[in-house]
Amino acid sequence: MKFTLSWLKDYLETDATVEQLVTALNDIGLEVEGLENPGEALSGFSVGKIIEARQHPDADRLKVCDVETANGMVQVVCGAPNAKTGLTGIFAGAGTYIPGTGVDLQKGIIRGVESAGMMCSQRELMISDEHDGIIELEGDHAVGTSAAEALGIDDPVFDIAITPNRPDALGIYGVARDLAAKGIGTLKPLIINKVSGEFSSDISVSIDLDDDNKACPLFIGRYFRNIKNGPSPEWLQRRLRAIGLRPISALVDITNYVSFAHARPLHVFDADKLDGNITIRMARNGEKINALDEKTYELDDSMTVIADAAGPQALGGIMGGMDSGCSDETINVFLEVALFDPIRTATTGRKLNIISDARYRFERGVDPGFTFDGAELATEMILQLCGGEASDLVIAGKMPDYSRSFFLRSSRVKTLGGLDIKLSQQARILTDLGFAVTEKSDGLECSVPGWRPDVNGEADLVEEVCRIAGLDTIEPVAMPRSDAVAKPVLNLQQRRMLKTRRCLAGRGLHEAVTYSFLPEKLAVMFGGGDECLKLANPISVELSDMRPSLLPNLIAAAGRNHARGYPDVRLFELGQTYKGLEPDEEELRAAAIRTGFDSPRHWAGPNRAVDSFDAKTDIMQALAAAGAPVNSVQIIQGGPEWYHPGRCGTVQLGPKNQLGWFGELHPGVLAKMGIKGPVCGFEMVINNIPAPKRKTSARGALNISDLMAVKRDFAFIVNEDIAAGKLVQAVRGADKKLISDVSVFDLFVGKSVGEGKKSLAVEVTLQPDSQTLTDEDIETVSKKIIDKVGKATGGVLRG
Amino acid sequence: MAEQPDIEQLQTTLLAEITAAGDDNVLEQIRIGALGKKGSISARMKGLGAMAPDERKAAGQSLNALKSVIADAIAARRDELQAAALEERLLTEIVDVTLPHRPVQTGSIHPVSQVWEEVVQIFGDLGFSVAEGSHIESDWYNFGALNIPDEHPARQEHDTFYFNPGPDGSRKVLRTHTSPVQIHTMEKSQPPIRIIAPGRTFRCDSDQTHTPMFHQIEGLVLDETTHLGNLKWCLLEFCKAFFETDEVKMRFRSSHFPFTEPSMEVDINCSWQDGQVKIGVGDDWLEILGSGMVHPNVIRAGGHDPDKVQGFAFGLGLDRIAMLKYGIPDLRAFFETDLRWLRHYGFSTLNVPTLAGGLS
């Protein structure tokens, strides 16, 4: 909300500087977001007086003026129709920057006559759009007076952010009250003169509501006759313009003035345009109103309207209607000063998408206690500025009971706010803020003023005291330490997350953080797209669905990096994926992708295109880092449909607990995404990794043999569809005690091994523990291995 | 005693030959010529049998000595020759060491994750554990329990992402802040409570300085005595530790959050130079967090009695403090996954923040 220094000083007696005011406002929670002085832009301009204006010798429309300025007499050629002898206006000398034209003023010869300056219009000074003539100052202004002072715009404008709990500060008087409590000056008492009516209103008001008048508990009206509407006086227009409002007419400007000065929205109807009496009622479904914003709104029965016999003439607390609005021709006026329910006002405003100064105030809460004062204040201004005579007040409904009081224990500011401050000081602050304070032996009984709907308990009173006393006066106090040496704080899953992350980064992958949402198309391709996981109000179609997998955003990111000229992309992410709306349907996952080559081209040897075994290495390493039992996992051929069907696998602990998937991404999916493949990747579900059984930090005993291990190679011919994993398992099973390791060191497919066959060669490590192996021992275990493989896979030893 | 000069002569001759031997073959020939079955020394050894016993003893000793000298000399010369040959070969085996080393794949940790760990280090030392909550929340946890009733204007300021209403008409939301974790934590545990809750948050807002997803850290302390002075201390100590400067100045301003009472916003001092911000120097203020004493209604919503327990809560932007500490200019780039950005602003995997080893 904006206000000017001079307007504030109408209510606050103070000598504080602008800087002191800014600091105080920030301290008390009325954050200053902007401060400007429009007068500063006019520093080069000052008052000049035309001593003589005579006709230009060679131009009908121009006049040659002798202007008295701060620097003596200057000759100015002027084209304004109102340039005349004796006019006092605003002079700009050569070299002055003119805001309205954006150029520096030059000395010149105009139609043969020298001109050394200019008399300015309002538009040239950018203080309004007025450009019909040069400024004519009213009153007595000494030549040389600064333009800002003469024009009354040497007035800093504050722009403060008002938090939703402070409707009282949506009026300048409320801001003044806060500042006075802070000690920045003295609040001037508001003098309300009651006007007694000269007649009784032609229009009566009734409230016709079902909800105990909650929607509109009180309505005060007043009829004015024989008024004269028209432009409001210059001082009023200037104030409204300074805070960003457009002056309309005296009547409308008065309502705006009271709204911004006292946070009390009003409305004025042209009484002659009203059809009969006024009723405050719920709108009927389908009823329409032509509002003052020149739009037509269709209403429903949740909205409060002020209606006459013809229908709704205003939306309660939000906006008036065009059909009964005031104009320059208005003679008879009906003033509305009412109370409207904050929640209903907010709901209606949002439904109809109307934002107005009235709605803004009503939905935050308007002071019920100021209803009559607001009516009298408006009355006084209308009579003053528009003349006419006022009726008696028309009152419908009754004043709601807003009184409440809370007890502030004498120790509470200290124990909650950490602030050491005398009880008398606390009482002073609360009193200055408008609370009715009664001092008791053990604290303060505080009755809340009507303009503070936000105060609803003792904690709020503590806040008021701390806020005004200044948070900077609260001493920092150390928190007690429960353990001399801090205990670990991360849980198992958090530790797993950190280890997985550092493992993957250590494998050369770059960690990405991508959005939790993605386009519907991608969600569907990666197993998502469920109706319930679509945002009702996405920010764009590209961010419409919650992600079912971490892969699509990573793959899309790879595509963007490809486009920038980086074909080899290695990315990973740790984050949540979403299967449904319930908390247990969010999973913590890790995923990674690799594209292009495993390394840049290098003199020492060829590089290699990434393949599914890079992804397998990544997932197995990541699972190991996360503490998964990688020695007992099963690797199953096949995986989700967004992988290449022949080149992907599933890592699981039994069919019901899949830990993750890896492989080459499906070329069809990549084509749809416009990504050049191959792309290999994996995804794992950190939540699915079982908790470790071991609880002790001690390792098991180390059993190592002094006896030399023996290595033997076996090459088997098996059918092409036999999984290497199966063969290895068979070899291991041949003698679990003796065989300590089996590794596949060769895979060969070719004519020499036969059609539909392949050769798999394994190196078997035999580790004896009691005595050195004899040739016979080795022979025996070899036989077992060959038998076992033969039985399990149909494989035979390669000849 | 004609033998002695002969042996000396033989030794001289052989040693000269050995020294002159240019390769292994020649050396072998010399060895065979002297020590082989028919070699010159062997032949003389055979002659010993014909000598008188004392003559034989002396000659035997001399010959054995000669044999040993010659064998040693041959071995030494062989070593010499091998060393020379190796040296010669190595001179042909030169590599250009200015060629680049083999490619290494260096990955990186995202700044958000790095700062997550830094923050956890600091608050962990202060006894805060790390709590988490789901991103998809009910209206109650995101708003109602946090004292933001329906239709309250504060709700409109949140730019909430909604899901479509379920069968019962209720709508889930994407959490707009990490504050729902306060409620979940209070429901699950008994005071004293000290937690932080870092995580993703979502607002329907996107421009130069806003992204629809960002990260916050929530803090919550609930016990019988914690007051606003403790909150100030906690935030002050955090900022000193996080920004790694004792010079940091903080400004506490009254503000309003529905879930705290009293509420305050906190600024830290900084300076701006060439678009770069420096924390802990200069006279400008930068808002970094919101905080306050937990509102009695929130304590009640969490299942506790506000007349018995009290405490503070705060929320700060994880991305924002990462930007400030590491001079990262643009929030949007955090989530764009540009490899050049990740390499530049990311962290080595070995750079694990610890209090003992330093946070940055």
PDB file of N, CA and C in Angstrom, chain A residues 667-703:
ATOM      1  N   PRO A 667      14.405 -48.028 -28.431  1.00  0.00           N
ATOM      2  CA  PRO A 667      14.634 -47.074 -29.524  1.00  0.00           C
ATOM      3  C   PRO A 667      13.354 -46.356 -29.953  1.00  0.00           C
ATOM      4  N   GLY A 668      12.224 -47.030 -29.832  1.00  0.00           N
ATOM      5  CA  GLY A 668      10.957 -46.393 -30.193  1.00  0.00           C
ATOM      6  C   GLY A 668      10.635 -45.233 -29.268  1.00  0.00           C
ATOM      7  N   VAL A 669      10.890 -45.421 -27.978  1.00  0.00           N
ATOM      8  CA  VAL A 669      10.658 -44.358 -26.991  1.00  0.00           C
ATOM      9  C   VAL A 669      11.571 -43.172 -27.284  1.00  0.00           C
ATOM     10  N   LEU A 670      12.835 -43.488 -27.562  1.00  0.00           N
ATOM     11  CA  LEU A 670      13.794 -42.419 -27.844  1.00  0.00           C
ATOM     12  C   LEU A 670      13.392 -41.653 -29.105  1.00  0.00           C
ATOM     13  N   ALA A 671      12.912 -42.394 -30.117  1.00  0.00           N
ATOM     14  CA  ALA A 671      12.498 -41.742 -31.361  1.00  0.00           C
ATOM     15  C   ALA A 671      11.354 -40.782 -31.080  1.00  0.00           C
ATOM     16  N   LYS A 672      10.398 -41.224 -30.263  1.00  0.00           N
ATOM     17  CA  LYS A 672       9.268 -40.338 -29.926  1.00  0.00           C
ATOM     18  C   LYS A 672       9.735 -39.105 -29.177  1.00  0.00           C
ATOM     19  N   MET A 673      10.787 -39.260 -28.409  1.00  0.00           N
ATOM     20  CA  MET A 673      11.305 -38.113 -27.651  1.00  0.00           C
ATOM     21  C   MET A 673      12.280 -37.280 -28.485  1.00  0.00           C
ATOM     22  N   GLY A 674      12.586 -37.764 -29.679  1.00  0.00           N
ATOM     23  CA  GLY A 674      13.509 -37.028 -30.536  1.00  0.00           C
ATOM     24  C   GLY A 674      14.947 -37.092 -30.047  1.00  0.00           C
ATOM     25  N   ILE A 675      15.304 -38.201 -29.388  1.00  0.00           N
ATOM     26  CA  ILE A 675      16.645 -38.331 -28.837  1.00  0.00           C
ATOM     27  C   ILE A 675      17.435 -39.332 -29.663  1.00  0.00           C
ATOM     28  N   LYS A 676      18.670 -38.981 -29.976  1.00  0.00           N
ATOM     29  CA  LYS A 676      19.525 -39.892 -30.720  1.00  0.00           C
ATOM     30  C   LYS A 676      20.105 -40.907 -29.735  1.00  0.00           C
ATOM     31  N   GLY A 677      19.878 -42.190 -30.019  1.00  0.00           N
ATOM     32  CA  GLY A 677      20.356 -43.239 -29.124  1.00  0.00           C
ATOM     33  C   GLY A 677      21.684 -43.763 -29.577  1.00  0.00           C
ATOM     34  N   PRO A 678      22.137 -44.824 -28.999  1.00  0.00           N
ATOM     35  CA  PRO A 678      21.478 -45.470 -27.871  1.00  0.00           C
ATOM     36  C   PRO A 678      21.649 -44.700 -26.562  1.00  0.00           C
ATOM     37  N   VAL A 679      20.668 -44.890 -25.684  1.00  0.00           N
ATOM     38  CA  VAL A 679      20.748 -44.366 -24.324  1.00  0.00           C
ATOM     39  C   VAL A 679      20.640 -45.571 -23.397  1.00  0.00           C
ATOM     40  N   CYS A 680      21.578 -45.674 -22.477  1.00  0.00           N
ATOM     41  CA  CYS A 680      21.514 -46.761 -21.512  1.00  0.00           C
ATOM     42  C   CYS A 680      21.315 -46.182 -20.121  1.00  0.00           C
ATOM     43  N   GLY A 681      20.618 -46.922 -19.306  1.00  0.00           N
ATOM     44  CA  GLY A 681      20.379 -46.353 -17.986  1.00  0.00           C
ATOM     45  C   GLY A 681      19.840 -47.375 -17.015  1.00  0.00           C
ATOM     46  N   PHE A 682      19.638 -46.899 -15.792  1.00  0.00           N
ATOM     47  CA  PHE A 682      19.030 -47.765 -14.792  1.00  0.00           C
ATOM     48  C   PHE A 682      18.175 -46.914 -13.875  1.00  0.00           C
ATOM     49  N   GLU A 683      17.347 -47.588 -13.129  1.00  0.00           N
ATOM     50  CA  GLU A 683      16.562 -46.912 -12.104  1.00  0.00           C
ATOM     51  C   GLU A 683      16.420 -47.891 -10.952  1.00  0.00           C
ATOM     52  N   MET A 684      16.596 -47.415  -9.744  1.00  0.00           N
ATOM     53  CA  MET A 684      16.422 -48.313  -8.599  1.00  0.00           C
ATOM     54  C   MET A 684      15.577 -47.648  -7.529  1.00  0.00           C
ATOM     55  N   VAL A 685      14.922 -48.480  -6.748  1.00  0.00           N
ATOM     56  CA  VAL A 685      14.011 -47.981  -5.716  1.00  0.00           C
ATOM     57  C   VAL A 685      14.698 -48.160  -4.369  1.00  0.00           C
ATOM     58  N   ILE A 686      15.132 -47.032  -3.820  1.00  0.00           N
ATOM     59  CA  ILE A 686      15.905 -47.129  -2.580  1.00  0.00           C
ATOM     60  C   ILE A 686      15.034 -47.672  -1.438  1.00  0.00           C
ATOM     61  N   ASN A 687      13.744 -47.314  -1.473  1.00  0.00           N
ATOM     62  CA  ASN A 687      12.852 -47.817  -0.413  1.00  0.00           C
ATOM     63  C   ASN A 687      12.754 -49.339  -0.388  1.00  0.00           C
ATOM     64  N   ASN A 688      12.988 -49.983  -1.549  1.00  0.00           N
ATOM     65  CA  ASN A 688      12.783 -51.428  -1.620  1.00  0.00           C
ATOM     66  C   ASN A 688      13.954 -52.242  -1.075  1.00  0.00           C
ATOM     67  N   ILE A 689      15.052 -51.577  -0.776  1.00  0.00           N
ATOM     68  CA  ILE A 689      16.210 -52.315  -0.267  1.00  0.00           C
ATOM     69  C   ILE A 689      15.943 -52.681   1.192  1.00  0.00           C
ATOM     70  N   PRO A 690      16.025 -53.981   1.508  1.00  0.00           N
ATOM     71  CA  PRO A 690      15.712 -54.362   2.897  1.00  0.00           C
ATOM     72  C   PRO A 690      16.748 -53.819   3.876  1.00  0.00           C
ATOM     73  N   ALA A 691      16.308 -53.616   5.092  1.00  0.00           N
ATOM     74  CA  ALA A 691      17.234 -53.143   6.129  1.00  0.00           C
ATOM     75  C   ALA A 691      18.242 -54.247   6.426  1.00  0.00           C
ATOM     76  N   PRO A 692      19.470 -53.887   6.714  1.00  0.00           N
ATOM     77  CA  PRO A 692      20.479 -54.911   6.986  1.00  0.00           C
ATOM     78  C   PRO A 692      20.158 -55.622   8.292  1.00  0.00           C
ATOM     79  N   LYS A 693      20.559 -56.907   8.365  1.00  0.00           N
ATOM     80  CA  LYS A 693      20.262 -57.675   9.574  1.00  0.00           C
ATOM     81  C   LYS A 693      21.297 -57.412  10.649  1.00  0.00           C
ATOM     82  N   ARG A 694      22.532 -57.228  10.215  1.00  0.00           N
ATOM     83  CA  ARG A 694      23.599 -57.055  11.200  1.00  0.00           C
ATOM     84  C   ARG A 694      23.466 -55.725  11.924  1.00  0.00           C
ATOM     85  N   LYS A 695      23.588 -55.754  13.206  1.00  0.00           N
ATOM     86  CA  LYS A 695      23.440 -54.522  13.971  1.00  0.00           C
ATOM     87  C   LYS A 695      24.770 -54.058  14.562  1.00  0.00           C
ATOM     88  N   THR A 696      25.761 -54.991  14.573  1.00  0.00           N
ATOM     89  CA  THR A 696      27.010 -54.658  15.242  1.00  0.00           C
ATOM     90  C   THR A 696      28.001 -54.038  14.266  1.00  0.00           C
ATOM     91  N   SER A 697      28.901 -53.228  14.790  1.00  0.00           N
ATOM     92  CA  SER A 697      29.912 -52.646  13.916  1.00  0.00           C
ATOM     93  C   SER A 697      31.098 -53.590  13.746  1.00  0.00           C
ATOM     94  N   ALA A 698      31.161 -54.639  14.582  1.00  0.00           N
ATOM     95  CA  ALA A 698      32.296 -55.560  14.493  1.00  0.00           C
ATOM     96  C   ALA A 698      32.166 -56.434  13.254  1.00  0.00           C
ATOM     97  N   ARG A 699      33.284 -56.671  12.572  1.00  0.00           N
ATOM     98  CA  ARG A 699      33.286 -57.566  11.416  1.00  0.00           C
ATOM     99  C   ARG A 699      33.362 -59.008  11.899  1.00  0.00           C
ATOM    100  N   GLY A 700      32.939 -59.956  11.074  1.00  0.00           N
ATOM    101  CA  GLY A 700      33.109 -61.363  11.391  1.00  0.00           C
ATOM    102  C   GLY A 700      34.595 -61.693  11.358  1.00  0.00           C
ATOM    103  N   ALA A 701      34.943 -62.881  11.925  1.00  0.00           N
ATOM    104  CA  ALA A 701      36.348 -63.288  11.941  1.00  0.00           C
ATOM    105  C   ALA A 701      36.834 -63.507  10.519  1.00  0.00           C
ATOM    106  N   LEU A 702      38.122 -63.213  10.282  1.00  0.00           N
ATOM    107  CA  LEU A 702      38.695 -63.385   8.953  1.00  0.00           C
ATOM    108  C   LEU A 702      39.214 -64.810   8.809  1.00  0.00           C
ATOM    109  N   ASN A 703      38.696 -65.572   7.857  1.00  0.00           N
ATOM    110  CA  ASN A 703      39.181 -66.926   7.608  1.00  0.00           C
ATOM    111  C   ASN A 703      39.924 -66.930   6.294  1.00  0.00           C
TER     112      ASN A 703
END
